[in-house]
mmCIF file of C-alpha atoms in Angstrom:
data_model
loop_
_atom_site.group_PDB
_atom_site.id
_atom_site.type_symbol
_atom_site.label_atom_id
_atom_site.label_comp_id
_atom_site.label_asym_id
_atom_site.label_seq_id
_atom_site.Cartn_x
_atom_site.Cartn_y
_atom_site.Cartn_z
ATOM 1 C CA UNK A 1 29.352 10.569 16.050
ATOM 2 C CA UNK A 2 26.407 12.621 14.793
ATOM 3 C CA UNK A 3 22.895 11.439 15.565
ATOM 4 C CA UNK A 4 22.092 11.225 11.851
ATOM 5 C CA UNK A 5 24.965 8.788 11.325
ATOM 6 C CA UNK A 6 23.827 6.693 14.269
ATOM 7 C CA UNK A 7 20.308 6.494 12.863
ATOM 8 C CA UNK A 8 21.618 5.495 9.443
ATOM 9 C CA UNK A 9 23.459 2.607 11.096
ATOM 10 C CA UNK A 10 20.345 1.643 13.066
ATOM 11 C CA UNK A 11 18.257 1.577 9.892
ATOM 12 C CA UNK A 12 20.966 -0.428 8.147
ATOM 13 C CA UNK A 13 20.960 -2.914 11.018
ATOM 14 C CA UNK A 14 17.192 -3.322 10.647
ATOM 15 C CA UNK A 15 17.218 -3.568 6.843
ATOM 16 C CA UNK A 16 20.738 -4.408 5.589
ATOM 17 C CA UNK A 17 19.394 -5.495 2.187
ATOM 18 C CA UNK A 18 16.197 -3.465 2.214
ATOM 19 C CA UNK A 19 12.754 -4.197 3.645
ATOM 20 C CA UNK A 20 11.925 -7.179 1.465
ATOM 21 C CA UNK A 21 8.373 -7.515 2.803
ATOM 22 C CA UNK A 22 7.305 -3.910 2.265
ATOM 23 C CA UNK A 23 9.099 -3.559 -1.065
ATOM 24 C CA UNK A 24 7.410 -6.665 -2.476
ATOM 25 C CA UNK A 25 3.977 -6.398 -0.847
ATOM 26 C CA UNK A 26 2.935 -2.755 -1.252
ATOM 27 C CA UNK A 27 3.503 0.054 -3.770
ATOM 28 C CA UNK A 28 5.519 3.069 -2.663
ATOM 29 C CA UNK A 29 2.478 5.335 -2.430
ATOM 30 C CA UNK A 30 2.036 8.420 -0.202
ATOM 31 C CA UNK A 31 0.917 7.440 3.314
ATOM 32 C CA UNK A 32 0.191 9.030 6.673
ATOM 33 C CA UNK A 33 1.189 7.313 9.908
ATOM 34 C CA UNK A 34 -0.235 8.129 13.317
ATOM 35 C CA UNK A 35 2.070 7.666 16.324
ATOM 36 C CA UNK A 36 -0.180 6.479 19.159
ATOM 37 C CA UNK A 37 0.551 6.225 22.877
ATOM 38 C CA UNK A 38 -0.612 2.931 24.359
ATOM 39 C CA UNK A 39 0.292 4.137 27.858
ATOM 40 C CA UNK A 40 0.741 7.490 29.579
ATOM 41 C CA UNK A 41 4.088 9.247 29.848
ATOM 42 C CA UNK A 42 6.204 12.347 29.221
ATOM 43 C CA UNK A 43 7.068 13.325 25.653
ATOM 44 C CA UNK A 44 10.717 13.423 24.514
ATOM 45 C CA UNK A 45 11.244 13.300 20.764
ATOM 46 C CA UNK A 46 12.523 16.461 19.059
ATOM 47 C CA UNK A 47 16.146 15.467 18.208
ATOM 48 C CA UNK A 48 15.017 12.008 17.094
ATOM 49 C CA UNK A 49 12.282 13.332 14.815
ATOM 50 C CA UNK A 50 14.552 16.020 13.361
ATOM 51 C CA UNK A 51 17.333 13.539 12.588
ATOM 52 C CA UNK A 52 14.918 11.109 10.912
ATOM 53 C CA UNK A 53 13.581 13.954 8.789
ATOM 54 C CA UNK A 54 17.157 14.899 7.842
ATOM 55 C CA UNK A 55 18.048 11.424 6.540
ATOM 56 C CA UNK A 56 14.749 10.281 4.999
ATOM 57 C CA UNK A 57 12.176 12.102 2.833
ATOM 58 C CA UNK A 58 9.524 12.025 5.544
ATOM 59 C CA UNK A 59 7.672 14.733 7.429
ATOM 60 C CA UNK A 60 7.018 14.295 11.147
ATOM 61 C CA UNK A 61 4.600 16.650 12.895
ATOM 62 C CA UNK A 62 4.511 16.497 16.676
ATOM 63 C CA UNK A 63 1.133 16.717 18.367
ATOM 64 C CA UNK A 64 2.553 16.791 21.906
ATOM 65 C CA UNK A 65 5.389 19.123 22.911
ATOM 66 C CA UNK A 66 8.504 17.728 24.544
ATOM 67 C CA UNK A 67 8.235 17.766 28.327
ATOM 68 C CA UNK A 68 4.438 17.540 28.266
ATOM 69 C CA UNK A 69 2.456 14.654 29.710
ATOM 70 C CA UNK A 70 0.334 12.486 27.405
ATOM 71 C CA UNK A 71 -2.274 9.852 28.112
ATOM 72 C CA UNK A 72 -3.103 6.418 26.772
ATOM 73 C CA UNK A 73 -4.607 6.743 23.299
ATOM 74 C CA UNK A 74 -3.186 10.203 22.595
ATOM 75 C CA UNK A 75 -1.757 10.968 19.159
ATOM 76 C CA UNK A 76 1.881 11.948 19.683
ATOM 77 C CA UNK A 77 2.825 12.709 16.082
ATOM 78 C CA UNK A 78 1.946 12.214 12.435
ATOM 79 C CA UNK A 79 4.399 10.868 9.855
ATOM 80 C CA UNK A 80 3.997 11.559 6.128
ATOM 81 C CA UNK A 81 6.029 10.109 3.288
ATOM 82 C CA UNK A 82 6.292 7.230 0.890
ATOM 83 C CA UNK A 83 5.089 3.885 2.209
ATOM 84 C CA UNK A 84 8.539 2.308 1.887
ATOM 85 C CA UNK A 85 10.298 5.049 3.876
ATOM 86 C CA UNK A 86 7.646 5.256 6.602
ATOM 87 C CA UNK A 87 7.630 1.498 7.175
ATOM 88 C CA UNK A 88 11.432 1.398 7.046
ATOM 89 C CA UNK A 89 11.774 3.850 9.938
ATOM 90 C CA UNK A 90 8.883 2.441 11.987
ATOM 91 C CA UNK A 91 10.648 0.059 14.364
ATOM 92 C CA UNK A 92 13.795 2.124 14.848
ATOM 93 C CA UNK A 93 11.731 5.237 15.583
ATOM 94 C CA UNK A 94 9.391 3.452 17.984
ATOM 95 C CA UNK A 95 12.218 1.713 19.848
ATOM 96 C CA UNK A 96 14.043 4.983 20.483
ATOM 97 C CA UNK A 97 10.927 7.069 21.075
ATOM 98 C CA UNK A 98 9.566 4.585 23.612
ATOM 99 C CA UNK A 99 12.904 4.564 25.446
ATOM 100 C CA UNK A 100 13.156 8.359 25.483
ATOM 101 C CA UNK A 101 9.609 8.812 26.770
ATOM 102 C CA UNK A 102 10.236 6.133 29.394
ATOM 103 C CA UNK A 103 13.341 7.926 30.660
ATOM 104 C CA UNK A 104 11.540 11.276 30.708
ATOM 105 C CA UNK A 105 8.593 9.753 32.573
ATOM 106 C CA UNK A 106 10.734 8.083 35.240
ATOM 107 C CA UNK A 107 12.794 11.248 35.667
ATOM 108 C CA UNK A 108 9.647 13.328 36.143
ATOM 109 C CA UNK A 109 8.513 11.047 38.958
ATOM 110 C CA UNK A 110 11.899 11.287 40.702
ATOM 111 C CA UNK A 111 11.780 15.068 40.334
ATOM 112 C CA UNK A 112 8.281 15.193 41.804
ATOM 113 C CA UNK A 113 9.254 13.122 44.829
ATOM 114 C CA UNK A 114 12.548 14.978 45.413
ATOM 115 C CA UNK A 115 10.720 18.133 46.464
ATOM 116 C CA UNK A 116 13.010 20.673 44.840
ATOM 117 C CA UNK A 117 16.385 18.935 45.191
ATOM 118 C CA UNK A 118 17.853 18.707 41.662
ATOM 119 C CA UNK A 119 17.889 15.215 40.140
ATOM 120 C CA UNK A 120 20.884 14.385 37.926
ATOM 121 C CA UNK A 121 21.599 11.504 35.588
ATOM 122 C CA UNK A 122 24.850 9.519 35.261
ATOM 123 C CA UNK A 123 26.910 7.926 32.474
ATOM 124 C CA UNK A 124 24.927 4.697 32.859
ATOM 125 C CA UNK A 125 23.390 5.201 29.438
ATOM 126 C CA UNK A 126 22.872 3.023 26.381
ATOM 127 C CA UNK A 127 26.209 2.987 24.524
ATOM 128 C CA UNK A 128 26.207 5.317 21.493
ATOM 129 C CA UNK A 129 22.751 6.716 22.366
ATOM 130 C CA UNK A 130 23.844 8.860 25.331
ATOM 131 C CA UNK A 131 22.766 12.103 23.668
ATOM 132 C CA UNK A 132 19.154 10.916 23.382
ATOM 133 C CA UNK A 133 19.149 9.409 26.882
ATOM 134 C CA UNK A 134 20.367 12.638 28.434
ATOM 135 C CA UNK A 135 18.003 14.761 26.353
ATOM 136 C CA UNK A 136 15.129 12.668 27.697
ATOM 137 C CA UNK A 137 16.294 13.282 31.273
ATOM 138 C CA UNK A 138 16.077 17.025 30.682
ATOM 139 C CA UNK A 139 12.577 16.691 29.236
ATOM 140 C CA UNK A 140 11.557 14.972 32.467
ATOM 141 C CA UNK A 141 12.811 17.916 34.520
ATOM 142 C CA UNK A 142 16.169 16.422 35.467
ATOM 143 C CA UNK A 143 19.709 17.645 34.855
ATOM 144 C CA UNK A 144 22.664 16.191 32.991
ATOM 145 C CA UNK A 145 25.846 15.123 34.754
ATOM 146 C CA UNK A 146 29.025 15.040 32.662
ATOM 147 C CA UNK A 147 28.519 13.853 29.103
ATOM 148 C CA UNK A 148 31.854 12.033 28.899
ATOM 149 C CA UNK A 149 35.130 11.215 30.626
ATOM 150 C CA UNK A 150 36.693 14.168 28.802
ATOM 151 C CA UNK A 151 34.741 16.696 30.851
ATOM 152 C CA UNK A 152 34.756 17.216 34.628
ATOM 153 C CA UNK A 153 37.350 15.330 36.686
ATOM 154 C CA UNK A 154 35.637 12.727 38.853
ATOM 155 C CA UNK A 155 37.854 10.701 41.190
ATOM 156 C CA UNK A 156 36.189 7.354 41.878
ATOM 157 C CA UNK A 157 36.958 4.127 43.719
ATOM 158 C CA UNK A 158 39.349 2.616 41.174
ATOM 159 C CA UNK A 159 41.306 5.858 40.878
ATOM 160 C CA UNK A 160 41.902 6.092 44.610
ATOM 161 C CA UNK A 161 42.739 2.391 44.818
ATOM 162 C CA UNK A 162 45.405 2.731 42.132
ATOM 163 C CA UNK A 163 46.724 6.045 43.487
ATOM 164 C CA UNK A 164 46.926 4.710 47.047
ATOM 165 C CA UNK A 165 44.262 6.926 48.609
ATOM 166 C CA UNK A 166 41.562 9.428 47.720
ATOM 167 C CA UNK A 167 43.693 12.316 48.963
ATOM 168 C CA UNK A 168 46.667 11.198 46.862
ATOM 169 C CA UNK A 169 44.503 10.860 43.749
ATOM 170 C CA UNK A 170 43.131 14.400 44.202
ATOM 171 C CA UNK A 171 46.630 15.786 44.760
ATOM 172 C CA UNK A 172 47.812 14.024 41.582
ATOM 173 C CA UNK A 173 45.035 15.677 39.590
ATOM 174 C CA UNK A 174 45.783 19.117 40.984
ATOM 175 C CA UNK A 175 49.517 18.741 40.345
ATOM 176 C CA UNK A 176 48.889 17.798 36.733
ATOM 177 C CA UNK A 177 45.842 19.884 35.761
ATOM 178 C CA UNK A 178 45.994 22.785 38.202
ATOM 179 C CA UNK A 179 43.379 24.279 40.496
ATOM 180 C CA UNK A 180 40.953 25.605 37.882
ATOM 181 C CA UNK A 181 39.608 22.253 36.617
ATOM 182 C CA UNK A 182 36.298 21.283 38.298
ATOM 183 C CA UNK A 183 36.773 18.182 40.452
ATOM 184 C CA UNK A 184 34.337 15.758 42.058
ATOM 185 C CA UNK A 185 35.615 13.297 44.658
ATOM 186 C CA UNK A 186 33.659 10.146 45.426
ATOM 187 C CA UNK A 187 33.632 9.594 49.191
ATOM 188 C CA UNK A 188 32.718 6.309 50.851
ATOM 189 C CA UNK A 189 33.425 7.046 54.518
ATOM 190 C CA UNK A 190 33.841 9.817 57.067
ATOM 191 C CA UNK A 191 37.569 9.113 57.145
ATOM 192 C CA UNK A 192 37.837 9.750 53.407
ATOM 193 C CA UNK A 193 35.848 12.954 53.705
ATOM 194 C CA UNK A 194 38.095 14.263 56.471
ATOM 195 C CA UNK A 195 41.171 13.411 54.382
ATOM 196 C CA UNK A 196 40.079 16.018 51.822
ATOM 197 C CA UNK A 197 40.178 18.944 54.257
ATOM 198 C CA UNK A 198 42.226 21.775 52.813
ATOM 199 C CA UNK A 199 42.200 20.437 49.236
ATOM 200 C CA UNK A 200 40.624 22.160 46.214
ATOM 201 C CA UNK A 201 37.565 19.952 45.737
ATOM 202 C CA UNK A 202 34.404 21.384 44.181
ATOM 203 C CA UNK A 203 32.004 18.533 44.927
ATOM 204 C CA UNK A 204 32.020 15.461 47.104
ATOM 205 C CA UNK A 205 29.853 12.577 45.993
ATOM 206 C CA UNK A 206 28.691 10.773 49.122
ATOM 207 C CA UNK A 207 28.142 7.297 47.747
ATOM 208 C CA UNK A 208 25.994 4.456 49.066
ATOM 209 C CA UNK A 209 25.441 5.944 52.513
ATOM 210 C CA UNK A 210 22.441 5.622 54.783
ATOM 211 C CA UNK A 211 20.369 8.697 55.638
ATOM 212 C CA UNK A 212 21.705 8.463 59.196
ATOM 213 C CA UNK A 213 25.316 8.685 58.003
ATOM 214 C CA UNK A 214 24.516 11.480 55.567
ATOM 215 C CA UNK A 215 22.878 13.471 58.336
ATOM 216 C CA UNK A 216 26.362 13.750 59.899
ATOM 217 C CA UNK A 217 28.503 14.050 56.798
ATOM 218 C CA UNK A 218 26.591 16.606 54.737
ATOM 219 C CA UNK A 219 27.150 19.396 57.317
ATOM 220 C CA UNK A 220 30.784 18.324 57.725
ATOM 221 C CA UNK A 221 31.389 18.494 53.961
ATOM 222 C CA UNK A 222 29.960 21.993 53.873
ATOM 223 C CA UNK A 223 32.292 23.177 56.619
ATOM 224 C CA UNK A 224 35.121 22.304 54.208
ATOM 225 C CA UNK A 225 33.471 24.381 51.466
ATOM 226 C CA UNK A 226 32.390 21.391 49.378
ATOM 227 C CA UNK A 227 29.105 21.070 47.517
ATOM 228 C CA UNK A 228 27.362 17.771 48.200
ATOM 229 C CA UNK A 229 26.036 15.192 45.771
ATOM 230 C CA UNK A 230 24.298 12.071 47.079
ATOM 231 C CA UNK A 231 24.166 8.880 45.027
ATOM 232 C CA UNK A 232 23.922 5.118 45.280
ATOM 233 C CA UNK A 233 20.842 3.072 46.048
ATOM 234 C CA UNK A 234 18.433 5.936 45.371
ATOM 235 C CA UNK A 235 14.990 4.656 44.344
ATOM 236 C CA UNK A 236 11.523 6.095 43.934
ATOM 237 C CA UNK A 237 10.676 4.620 47.323
ATOM 238 C CA UNK A 238 13.456 6.399 49.229
ATOM 239 C CA UNK A 239 14.343 9.497 47.187
ATOM 240 C CA UNK A 240 12.128 11.738 49.324
ATOM 241 C CA UNK A 241 13.965 10.581 52.465
ATOM 242 C CA UNK A 242 17.339 11.450 50.910
ATOM 243 C CA UNK A 243 16.004 14.730 49.524
ATOM 244 C CA UNK A 244 14.847 15.742 53.014
ATOM 245 C CA UNK A 245 18.535 15.925 53.982
ATOM 246 C CA UNK A 246 18.879 18.789 51.449
ATOM 247 C CA UNK A 247 22.004 17.804 49.533
ATOM 248 C CA UNK A 248 22.885 20.094 46.637
ATOM 249 C CA UNK A 249 21.870 17.390 44.185
ATOM 250 C CA UNK A 250 21.010 13.707 43.888
ATOM 251 C CA UNK A 251 22.286 11.543 41.022
ATOM 252 C CA UNK A 252 20.330 8.470 39.981
ATOM 253 C CA UNK A 253 21.719 5.800 37.656
ATOM 254 C CA UNK A 254 18.362 4.119 37.189
ATOM 255 C CA UNK A 255 16.992 7.101 35.232
ATOM 256 C CA UNK A 256 18.692 5.761 32.121
ATOM 257 C CA UNK A 257 19.531 2.226 33.237
ATOM 258 C CA UNK A 258 16.167 0.958 34.442
ATOM 259 C CA UNK A 259 13.455 3.078 32.821
ATOM 260 C CA UNK A 260 10.719 1.004 31.191
ATOM 261 C CA UNK A 261 9.961 2.075 27.602
ATOM 262 C CA UNK A 262 6.546 3.576 26.983
ATOM 263 C CA UNK A 263 4.459 1.400 24.662
ATOM 264 C CA UNK A 264 3.967 3.368 21.430
ATOM 265 C CA UNK A 265 2.662 2.215 18.045
ATOM 266 C CA UNK A 266 2.479 3.494 14.466
ATOM 267 C CA UNK A 267 -0.713 3.038 12.450
ATOM 268 C CA UNK A 268 -0.302 3.737 8.734
ATOM 269 C CA UNK A 269 -2.921 4.474 6.082
ATOM 270 C CA UNK A 270 -3.106 5.866 2.559
ATOM 271 C CA UNK A 271 -2.803 9.622 2.234
ATOM 272 C CA UNK A 272 -6.056 10.967 0.821
ATOM 273 C CA UNK A 273 -5.571 13.952 -1.481
ATOM 274 C CA UNK A 274 -7.807 16.946 -0.813
#
């Protein structure tokens, strides 16, 4: 579903029969709104602002570029339009903008502490808003994992349980899809890792393992020709310890699952003609 259609539904959710307060209290005069940061963070807004402009007769001018840091009290953008349209979009815009900036800010801190090891997101995103969540990760300096189940093959715990083993699940995929399809295998033990020897596996995801265990298994995985992703239980407090093991990448579900929204407000006033 296109972002514009999603935003139309969000606005309809917020005002199914119109904004009865605004429409009865104030005339639909030209106004200017100032988007103000009430806390510091990393900016992530472009697709949101563009989509709002596409569906409503408003003009949004960014004052901070995406990926840049802003401080408390900074003006992030200006919104121009009729009073009814600007106040209609206010809460939907601020909810999504605050979430996006929060994700970008948390991602940037993970990236800083990872010391050069790439930080990836997961599919643990807000349903229907995955595009914005993953865009925000990129603005924070992170990378996107697969966008959907229709992309890269990723054999996880339930697949191997139903197939009988991790090795059997991987063989099933290769028999059906061939050798050319990228494949990630989630590994939970040394025994599972060893069972993949000789198979066409592009990445192994070493899941929920201690640094001590990873210190043994990362070199072993590389002897089989596998690239190594580390995931599970990665926090700001321990990401530097995991990064010191130099996996090829680290994936972090909390980037999009646990980021706190940045507090952002919209202050609206009459547009004064020159």
